[in-house]
Short mmCIF file of C-alpha atoms in Angstrom, two decimals:
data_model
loop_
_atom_site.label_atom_id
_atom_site.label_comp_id
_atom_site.label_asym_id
_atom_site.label_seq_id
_atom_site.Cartn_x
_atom_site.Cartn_y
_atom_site.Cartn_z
CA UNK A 254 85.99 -66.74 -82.80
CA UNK A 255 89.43 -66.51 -81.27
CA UNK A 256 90.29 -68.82 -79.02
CA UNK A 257 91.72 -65.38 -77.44
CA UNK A 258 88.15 -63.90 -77.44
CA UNK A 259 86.49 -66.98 -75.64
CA UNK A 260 89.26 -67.47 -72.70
CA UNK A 261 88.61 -63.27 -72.27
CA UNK A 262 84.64 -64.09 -71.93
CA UNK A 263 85.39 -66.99 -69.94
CA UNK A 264 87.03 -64.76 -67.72
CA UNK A 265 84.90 -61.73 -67.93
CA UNK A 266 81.50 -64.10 -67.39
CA UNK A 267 82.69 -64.17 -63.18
CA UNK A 268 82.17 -60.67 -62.89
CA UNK A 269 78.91 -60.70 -65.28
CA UNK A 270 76.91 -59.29 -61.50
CA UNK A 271 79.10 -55.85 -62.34
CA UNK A 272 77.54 -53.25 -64.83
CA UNK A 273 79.63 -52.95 -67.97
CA UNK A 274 81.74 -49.98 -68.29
CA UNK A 275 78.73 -47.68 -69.99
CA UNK A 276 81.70 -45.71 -72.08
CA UNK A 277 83.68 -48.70 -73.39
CA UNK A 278 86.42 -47.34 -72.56
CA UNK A 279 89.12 -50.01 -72.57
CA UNK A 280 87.55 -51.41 -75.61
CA UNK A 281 88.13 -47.98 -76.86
CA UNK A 282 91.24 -47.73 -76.18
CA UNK A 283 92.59 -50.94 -78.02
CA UNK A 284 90.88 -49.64 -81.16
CA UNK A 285 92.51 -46.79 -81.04
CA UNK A 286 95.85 -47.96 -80.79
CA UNK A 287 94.97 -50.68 -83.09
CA UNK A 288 93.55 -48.64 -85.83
CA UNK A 289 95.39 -45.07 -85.09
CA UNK A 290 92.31 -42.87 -84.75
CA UNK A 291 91.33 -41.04 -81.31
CA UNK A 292 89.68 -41.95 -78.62
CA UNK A 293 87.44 -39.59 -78.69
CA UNK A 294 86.62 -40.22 -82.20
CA UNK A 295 85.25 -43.73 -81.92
CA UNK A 296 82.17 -44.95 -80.27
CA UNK A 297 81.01 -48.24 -79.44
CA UNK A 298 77.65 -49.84 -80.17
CA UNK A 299 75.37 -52.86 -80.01
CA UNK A 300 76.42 -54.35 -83.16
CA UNK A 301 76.67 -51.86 -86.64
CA UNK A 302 73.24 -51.50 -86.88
CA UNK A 303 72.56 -49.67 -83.47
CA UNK A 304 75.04 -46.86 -84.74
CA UNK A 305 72.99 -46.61 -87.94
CA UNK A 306 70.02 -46.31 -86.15
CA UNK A 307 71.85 -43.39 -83.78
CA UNK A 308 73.19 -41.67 -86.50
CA UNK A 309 68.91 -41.45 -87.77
CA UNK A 310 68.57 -40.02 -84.35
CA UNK A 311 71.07 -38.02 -84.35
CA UNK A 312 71.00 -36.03 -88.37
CA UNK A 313 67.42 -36.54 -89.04
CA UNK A 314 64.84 -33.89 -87.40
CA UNK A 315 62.56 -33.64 -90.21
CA UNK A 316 60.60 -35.14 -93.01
CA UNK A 317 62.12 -33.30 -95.98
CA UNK A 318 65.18 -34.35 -94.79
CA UNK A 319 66.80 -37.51 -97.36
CA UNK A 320 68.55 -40.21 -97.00
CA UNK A 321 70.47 -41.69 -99.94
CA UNK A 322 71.57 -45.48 -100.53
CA UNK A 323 71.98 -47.60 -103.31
CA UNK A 324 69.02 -50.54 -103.95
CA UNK A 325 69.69 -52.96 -103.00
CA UNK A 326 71.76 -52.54 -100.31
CA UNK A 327 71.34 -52.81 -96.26
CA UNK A 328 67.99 -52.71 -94.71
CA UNK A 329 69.01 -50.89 -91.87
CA UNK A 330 70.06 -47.97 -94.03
CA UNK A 331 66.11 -47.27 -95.05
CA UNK A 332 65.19 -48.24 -91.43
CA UNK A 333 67.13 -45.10 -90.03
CA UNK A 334 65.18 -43.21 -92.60
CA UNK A 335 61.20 -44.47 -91.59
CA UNK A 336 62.18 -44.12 -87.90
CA UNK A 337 62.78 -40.48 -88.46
CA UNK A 338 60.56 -40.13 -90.10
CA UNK A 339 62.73 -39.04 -93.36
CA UNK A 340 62.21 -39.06 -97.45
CA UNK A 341 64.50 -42.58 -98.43
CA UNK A 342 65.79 -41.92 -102.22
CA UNK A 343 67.10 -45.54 -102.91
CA UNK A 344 69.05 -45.69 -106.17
CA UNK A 345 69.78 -48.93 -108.43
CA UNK A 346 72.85 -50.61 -108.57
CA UNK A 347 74.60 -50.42 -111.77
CA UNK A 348 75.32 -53.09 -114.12
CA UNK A 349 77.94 -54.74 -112.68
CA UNK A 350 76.48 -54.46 -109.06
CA UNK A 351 78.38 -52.24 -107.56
CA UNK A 352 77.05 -48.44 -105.91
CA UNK A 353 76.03 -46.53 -109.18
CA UNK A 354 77.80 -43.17 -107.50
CA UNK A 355 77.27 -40.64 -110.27
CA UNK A 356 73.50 -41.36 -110.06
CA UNK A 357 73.70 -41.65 -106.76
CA UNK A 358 75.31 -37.81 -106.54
CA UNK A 359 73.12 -37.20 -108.72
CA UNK A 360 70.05 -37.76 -106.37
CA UNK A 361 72.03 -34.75 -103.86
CA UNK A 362 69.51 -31.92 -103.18
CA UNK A 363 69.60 -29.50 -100.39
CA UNK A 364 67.81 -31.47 -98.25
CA UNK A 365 70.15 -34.13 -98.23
CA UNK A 366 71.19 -35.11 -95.01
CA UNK A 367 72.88 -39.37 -94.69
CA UNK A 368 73.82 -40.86 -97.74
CA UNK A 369 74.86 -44.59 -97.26
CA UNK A 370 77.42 -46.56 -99.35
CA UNK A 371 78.75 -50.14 -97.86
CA UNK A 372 81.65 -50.88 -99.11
CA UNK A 373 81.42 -53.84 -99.75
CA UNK A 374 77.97 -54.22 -100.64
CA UNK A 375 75.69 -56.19 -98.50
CA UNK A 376 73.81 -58.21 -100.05
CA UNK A 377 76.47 -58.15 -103.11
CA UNK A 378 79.66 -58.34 -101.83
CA UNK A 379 81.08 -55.77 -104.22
CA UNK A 380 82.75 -52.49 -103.50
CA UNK A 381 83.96 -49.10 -105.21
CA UNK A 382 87.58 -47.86 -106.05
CA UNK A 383 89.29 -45.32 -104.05
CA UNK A 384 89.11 -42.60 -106.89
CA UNK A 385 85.75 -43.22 -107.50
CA UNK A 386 85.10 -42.57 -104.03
CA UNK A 387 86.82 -39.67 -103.70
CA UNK A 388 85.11 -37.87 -106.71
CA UNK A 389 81.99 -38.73 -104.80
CA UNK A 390 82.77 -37.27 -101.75
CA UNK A 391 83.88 -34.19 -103.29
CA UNK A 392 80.37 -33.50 -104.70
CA UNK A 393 78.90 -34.03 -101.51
CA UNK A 394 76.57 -31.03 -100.45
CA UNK A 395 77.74 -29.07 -96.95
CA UNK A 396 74.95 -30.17 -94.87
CA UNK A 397 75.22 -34.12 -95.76
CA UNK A 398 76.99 -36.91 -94.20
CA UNK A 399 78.74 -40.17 -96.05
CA UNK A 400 78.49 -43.05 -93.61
CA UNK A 401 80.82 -45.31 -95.46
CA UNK A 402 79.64 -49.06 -93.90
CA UNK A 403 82.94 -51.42 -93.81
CA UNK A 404 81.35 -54.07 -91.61
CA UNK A 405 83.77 -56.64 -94.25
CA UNK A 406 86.23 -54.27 -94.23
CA UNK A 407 88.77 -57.21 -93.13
CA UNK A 408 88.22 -58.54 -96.05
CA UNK A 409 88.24 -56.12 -98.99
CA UNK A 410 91.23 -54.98 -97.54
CA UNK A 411 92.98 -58.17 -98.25
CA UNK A 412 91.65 -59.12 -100.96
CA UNK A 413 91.37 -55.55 -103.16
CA UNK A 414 93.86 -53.44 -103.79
CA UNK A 415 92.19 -50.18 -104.47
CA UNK A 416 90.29 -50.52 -101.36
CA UNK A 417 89.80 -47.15 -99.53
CA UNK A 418 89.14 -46.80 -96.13
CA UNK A 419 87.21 -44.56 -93.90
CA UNK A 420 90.22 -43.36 -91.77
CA UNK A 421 91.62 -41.64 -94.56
CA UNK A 422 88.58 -38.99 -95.07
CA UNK A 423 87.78 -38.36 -91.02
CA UNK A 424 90.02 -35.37 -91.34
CA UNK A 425 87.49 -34.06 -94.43
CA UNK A 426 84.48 -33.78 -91.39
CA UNK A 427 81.64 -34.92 -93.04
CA UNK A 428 82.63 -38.98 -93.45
CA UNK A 429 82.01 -41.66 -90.79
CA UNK A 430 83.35 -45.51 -90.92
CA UNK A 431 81.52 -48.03 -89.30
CA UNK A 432 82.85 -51.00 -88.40
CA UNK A 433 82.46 -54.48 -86.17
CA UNK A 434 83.20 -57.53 -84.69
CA UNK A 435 80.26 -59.87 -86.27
CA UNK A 436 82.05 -60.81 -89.07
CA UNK A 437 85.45 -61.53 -89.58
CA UNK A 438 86.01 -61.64 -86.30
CA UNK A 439 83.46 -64.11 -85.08
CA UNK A 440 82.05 -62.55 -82.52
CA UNK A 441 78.27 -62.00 -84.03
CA UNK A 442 76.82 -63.31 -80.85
CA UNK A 443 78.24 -60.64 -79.06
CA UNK A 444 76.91 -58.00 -80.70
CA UNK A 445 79.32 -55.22 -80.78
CA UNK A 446 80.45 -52.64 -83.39
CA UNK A 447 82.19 -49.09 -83.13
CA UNK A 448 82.42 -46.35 -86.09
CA UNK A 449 84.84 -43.60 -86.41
CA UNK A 450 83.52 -40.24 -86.45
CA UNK A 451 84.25 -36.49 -86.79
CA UNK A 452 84.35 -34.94 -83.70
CA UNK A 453 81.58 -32.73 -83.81
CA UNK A 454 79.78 -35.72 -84.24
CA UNK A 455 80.89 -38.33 -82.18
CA UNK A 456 79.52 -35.98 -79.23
CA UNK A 457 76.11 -36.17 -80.53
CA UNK A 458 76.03 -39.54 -81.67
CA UNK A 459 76.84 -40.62 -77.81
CA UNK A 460 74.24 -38.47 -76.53
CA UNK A 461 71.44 -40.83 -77.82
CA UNK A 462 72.99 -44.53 -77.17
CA UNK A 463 71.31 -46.14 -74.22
CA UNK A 464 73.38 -46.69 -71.20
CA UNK A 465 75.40 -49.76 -71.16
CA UNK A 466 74.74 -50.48 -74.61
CA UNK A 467 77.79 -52.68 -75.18
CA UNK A 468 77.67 -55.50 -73.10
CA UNK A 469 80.90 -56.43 -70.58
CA UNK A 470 81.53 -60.02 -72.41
CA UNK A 471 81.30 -58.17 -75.88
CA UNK A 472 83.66 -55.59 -74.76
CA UNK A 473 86.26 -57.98 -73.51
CA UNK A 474 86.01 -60.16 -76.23
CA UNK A 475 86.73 -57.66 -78.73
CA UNK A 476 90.10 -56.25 -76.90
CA UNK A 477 90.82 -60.02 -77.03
CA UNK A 478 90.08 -59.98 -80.19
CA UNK A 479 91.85 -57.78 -81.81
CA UNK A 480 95.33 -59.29 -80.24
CA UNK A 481 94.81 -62.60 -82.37
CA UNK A 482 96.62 -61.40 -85.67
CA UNK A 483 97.21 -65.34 -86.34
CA UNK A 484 93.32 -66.03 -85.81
CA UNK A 485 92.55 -63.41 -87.84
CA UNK A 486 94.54 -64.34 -90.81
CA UNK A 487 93.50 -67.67 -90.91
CA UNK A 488 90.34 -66.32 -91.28
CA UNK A 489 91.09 -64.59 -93.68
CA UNK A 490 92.61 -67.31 -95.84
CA UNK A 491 89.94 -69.40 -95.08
CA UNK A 492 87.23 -67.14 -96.40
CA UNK A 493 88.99 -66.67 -99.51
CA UNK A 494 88.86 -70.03 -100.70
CA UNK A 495 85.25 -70.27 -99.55
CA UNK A 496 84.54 -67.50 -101.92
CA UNK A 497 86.02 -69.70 -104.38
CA UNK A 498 84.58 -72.27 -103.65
CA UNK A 499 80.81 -70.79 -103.83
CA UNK A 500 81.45 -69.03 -106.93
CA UNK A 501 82.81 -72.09 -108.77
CA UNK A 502 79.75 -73.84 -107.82
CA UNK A 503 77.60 -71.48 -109.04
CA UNK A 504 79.13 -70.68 -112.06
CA UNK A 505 79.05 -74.36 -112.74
CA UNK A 506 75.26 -73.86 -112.95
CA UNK A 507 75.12 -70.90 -115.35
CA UNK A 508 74.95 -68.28 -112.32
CA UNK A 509 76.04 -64.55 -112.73
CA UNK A 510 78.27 -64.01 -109.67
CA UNK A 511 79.68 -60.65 -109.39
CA UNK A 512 83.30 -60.80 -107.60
CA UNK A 513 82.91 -60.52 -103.61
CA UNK A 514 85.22 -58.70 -101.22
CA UNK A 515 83.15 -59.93 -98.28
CA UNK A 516 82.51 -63.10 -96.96
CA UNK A 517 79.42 -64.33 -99.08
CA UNK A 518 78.20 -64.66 -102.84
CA UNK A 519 75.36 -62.84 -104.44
CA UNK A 520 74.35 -65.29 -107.72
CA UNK A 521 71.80 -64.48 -109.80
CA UNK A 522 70.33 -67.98 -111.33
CA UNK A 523 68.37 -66.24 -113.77
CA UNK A 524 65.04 -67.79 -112.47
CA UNK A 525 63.39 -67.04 -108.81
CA UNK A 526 65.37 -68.08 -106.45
CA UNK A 527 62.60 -68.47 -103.67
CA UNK A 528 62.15 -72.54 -104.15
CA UNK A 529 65.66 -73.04 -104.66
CA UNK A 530 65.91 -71.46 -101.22
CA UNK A 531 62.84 -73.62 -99.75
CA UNK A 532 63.97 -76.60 -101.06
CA UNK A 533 67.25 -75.73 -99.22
CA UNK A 534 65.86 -75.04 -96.22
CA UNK A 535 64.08 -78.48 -95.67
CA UNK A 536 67.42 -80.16 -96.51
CA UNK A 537 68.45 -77.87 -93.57
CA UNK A 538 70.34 -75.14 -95.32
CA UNK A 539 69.87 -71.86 -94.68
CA UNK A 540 70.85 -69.04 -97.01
CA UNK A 541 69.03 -65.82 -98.20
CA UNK A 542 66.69 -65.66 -101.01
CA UNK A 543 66.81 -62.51 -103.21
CA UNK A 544 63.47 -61.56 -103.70
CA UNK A 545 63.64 -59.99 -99.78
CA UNK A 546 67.09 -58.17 -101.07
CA UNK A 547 65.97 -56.62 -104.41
CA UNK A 548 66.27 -58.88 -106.55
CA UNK A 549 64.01 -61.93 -107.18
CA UNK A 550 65.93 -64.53 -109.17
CA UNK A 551 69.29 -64.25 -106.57
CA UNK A 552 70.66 -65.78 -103.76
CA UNK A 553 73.07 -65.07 -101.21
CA UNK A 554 75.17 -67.46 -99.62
CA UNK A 555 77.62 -66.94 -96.75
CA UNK A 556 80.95 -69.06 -96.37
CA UNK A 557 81.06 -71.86 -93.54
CA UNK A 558 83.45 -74.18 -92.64
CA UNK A 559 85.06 -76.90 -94.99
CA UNK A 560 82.10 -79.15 -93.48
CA UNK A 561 79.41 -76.64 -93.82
CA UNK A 562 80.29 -75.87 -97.54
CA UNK A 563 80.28 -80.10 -98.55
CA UNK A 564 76.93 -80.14 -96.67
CA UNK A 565 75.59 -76.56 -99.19
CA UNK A 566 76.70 -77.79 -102.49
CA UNK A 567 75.69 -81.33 -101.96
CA UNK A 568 72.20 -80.00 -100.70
CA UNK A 569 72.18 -77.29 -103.98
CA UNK A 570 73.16 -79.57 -106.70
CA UNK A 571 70.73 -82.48 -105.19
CA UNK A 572 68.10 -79.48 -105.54
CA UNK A 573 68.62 -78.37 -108.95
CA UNK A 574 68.92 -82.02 -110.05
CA UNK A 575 65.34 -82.72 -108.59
CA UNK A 576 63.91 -79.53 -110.06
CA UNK A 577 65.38 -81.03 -113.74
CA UNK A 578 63.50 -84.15 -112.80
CA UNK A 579 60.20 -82.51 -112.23
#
């Protein structure tokens, strides 16, 4: 994290008797300055996935309503859709990867009501183009909402150029961005996110947060945050040549990595990837095994430090070379 984030919690931790601020509001504020949408137009959660989970809450009332996503993609997506309890249509990736959109449209009915695209693509890392977005949103039926998940949206929009962003559809009244602080802004622990949303529906998404729901440290932290344009570039930087870094290796083994505009690799080894992972894990690296992300014979793998990467590829290559032995 910043080192501006951890003086601000530092600070903020000898008033942690105090309630937090239940409406966020000076965390709030700085986003909205920061990113140029109103006030009134963003809301604050525990982390991403707690405005997923309001948005279920808020759009779903009935079990022929859908929800759309691609496959796979996040797991809190199809979570917002049992809680409701709601049909999930979950449509495959394409070739390459990415959000197959046209069969994803494709999937609209009347009853549709969320329709999920993160862009990037967790657990992939890859995203969708601008125009390809925008034909997509055009053939969006009335009563549906795109939720348009940017949690790396730091990233893509350094490192690809046709990168759209949420901001530019608010205006259209049926798109929300979500965003947070987890990732390239090191503040995971924390747990806070915030989404922009129309209006109409940033009234009724607040209506079903819990109170205090972002927590005073978190808050602080990410107004901190957000000041550290330095921090944040190096970051930046830094996660670039991780991405290098991973993908090289894995290449170097026959992998098929598809290019990532987050801050992780998806690699498909072209075999199951579940004792590649185990055998990881008891040299003490821990990374994510496909077959719990929708596809068996993958792995994702998140940068780390310079340290933390020598410590992954000497632990992966010492695995595959054992494997060979056997």
């Amino acid at each position: 994290p910043s080192p501006f984030a951890v003086e601000a919690v530092k600070q903020a931790a000898r008033e942690m008797h105090l309630y937090p601020d239940g409406a966020a509001f000076e965390l709030r504020r700085a986003l909205s300055e920061h990113h140029g949408v109103p006030m009134e137009q963003i809301v604050a959660g525990d982390g991403s996935d707690e405005l997923i989970h309001m948005l279920g809450l808020s759009l779903l009332g009935s079990e022929d309503d859908e929800v759309v996503m691609g496959e796979p993609s996040f797991v809190r997506y199809a979570a917002a859709a049992y809680l409701a309890p709601s049909r999930l249509i979950k449509v495959p990736l394409d070739a390459e990867q990415r959000h197959d959109l046209p069969a994803m449209a494709k999937a609209f009915s009347g009853r549709t009501k969320l329709v999920f695209i993160a862009n990037p693509n967790n657990p992939t890392g890859t995203a969708v183009t601008r125009a390809e977005l925008e034909r997509f949103i055009d053939q969006l039926p009335p009563q549906a909402t795109l939720v348009l998940d940017e949690a790396y949206h730091e990233f893509a929009s350094a490192y690809f150029a046709d990168y759209p962003s949420s901001q530019d559809y608010l205006s259209r009244g049926n798109v929300v961005g979500l965003r947070t602080f987890s990732k390239a802004y090191g503040l995971a622990g924390l747990r806070v996110g915030f989404g922009f949303f129309p209006e109409w529906l940033s009234d009724a998404v607040e209506r079903t947060r819990a109170p205090f729901n972002v927590n005073s440290l978190a808050q602080f932290a990410g107004i901190a945050a957000l000041k550290d344009v330095a921090h944040l570039r190096k970051t930046l930087e830094g996660t670039r040549r991780g991405i290098d870094r991973l993908t090289a290796a894995f290449e170097h083994v026959g992998a098929r990595v598809p290019p990532s505009y987050a801050n992780f690799v998806w690699a498909d080894l072209g075999q199951p990837s579940r004792p590649v992972y185990e055998a990881l894990l008891e040299k003490g690296v821990i990374v994510r095994p496909g077959d719990v992300l929708g596809n068996a014979n993958a792995l994702r793998v998140s940068v780390g430090t310079d340290e933390e990467m020598d410590v992954f590829e000497q632990a992966f290559f010492s695995v595959l070379k054992e494997a060979v032995a056997r």
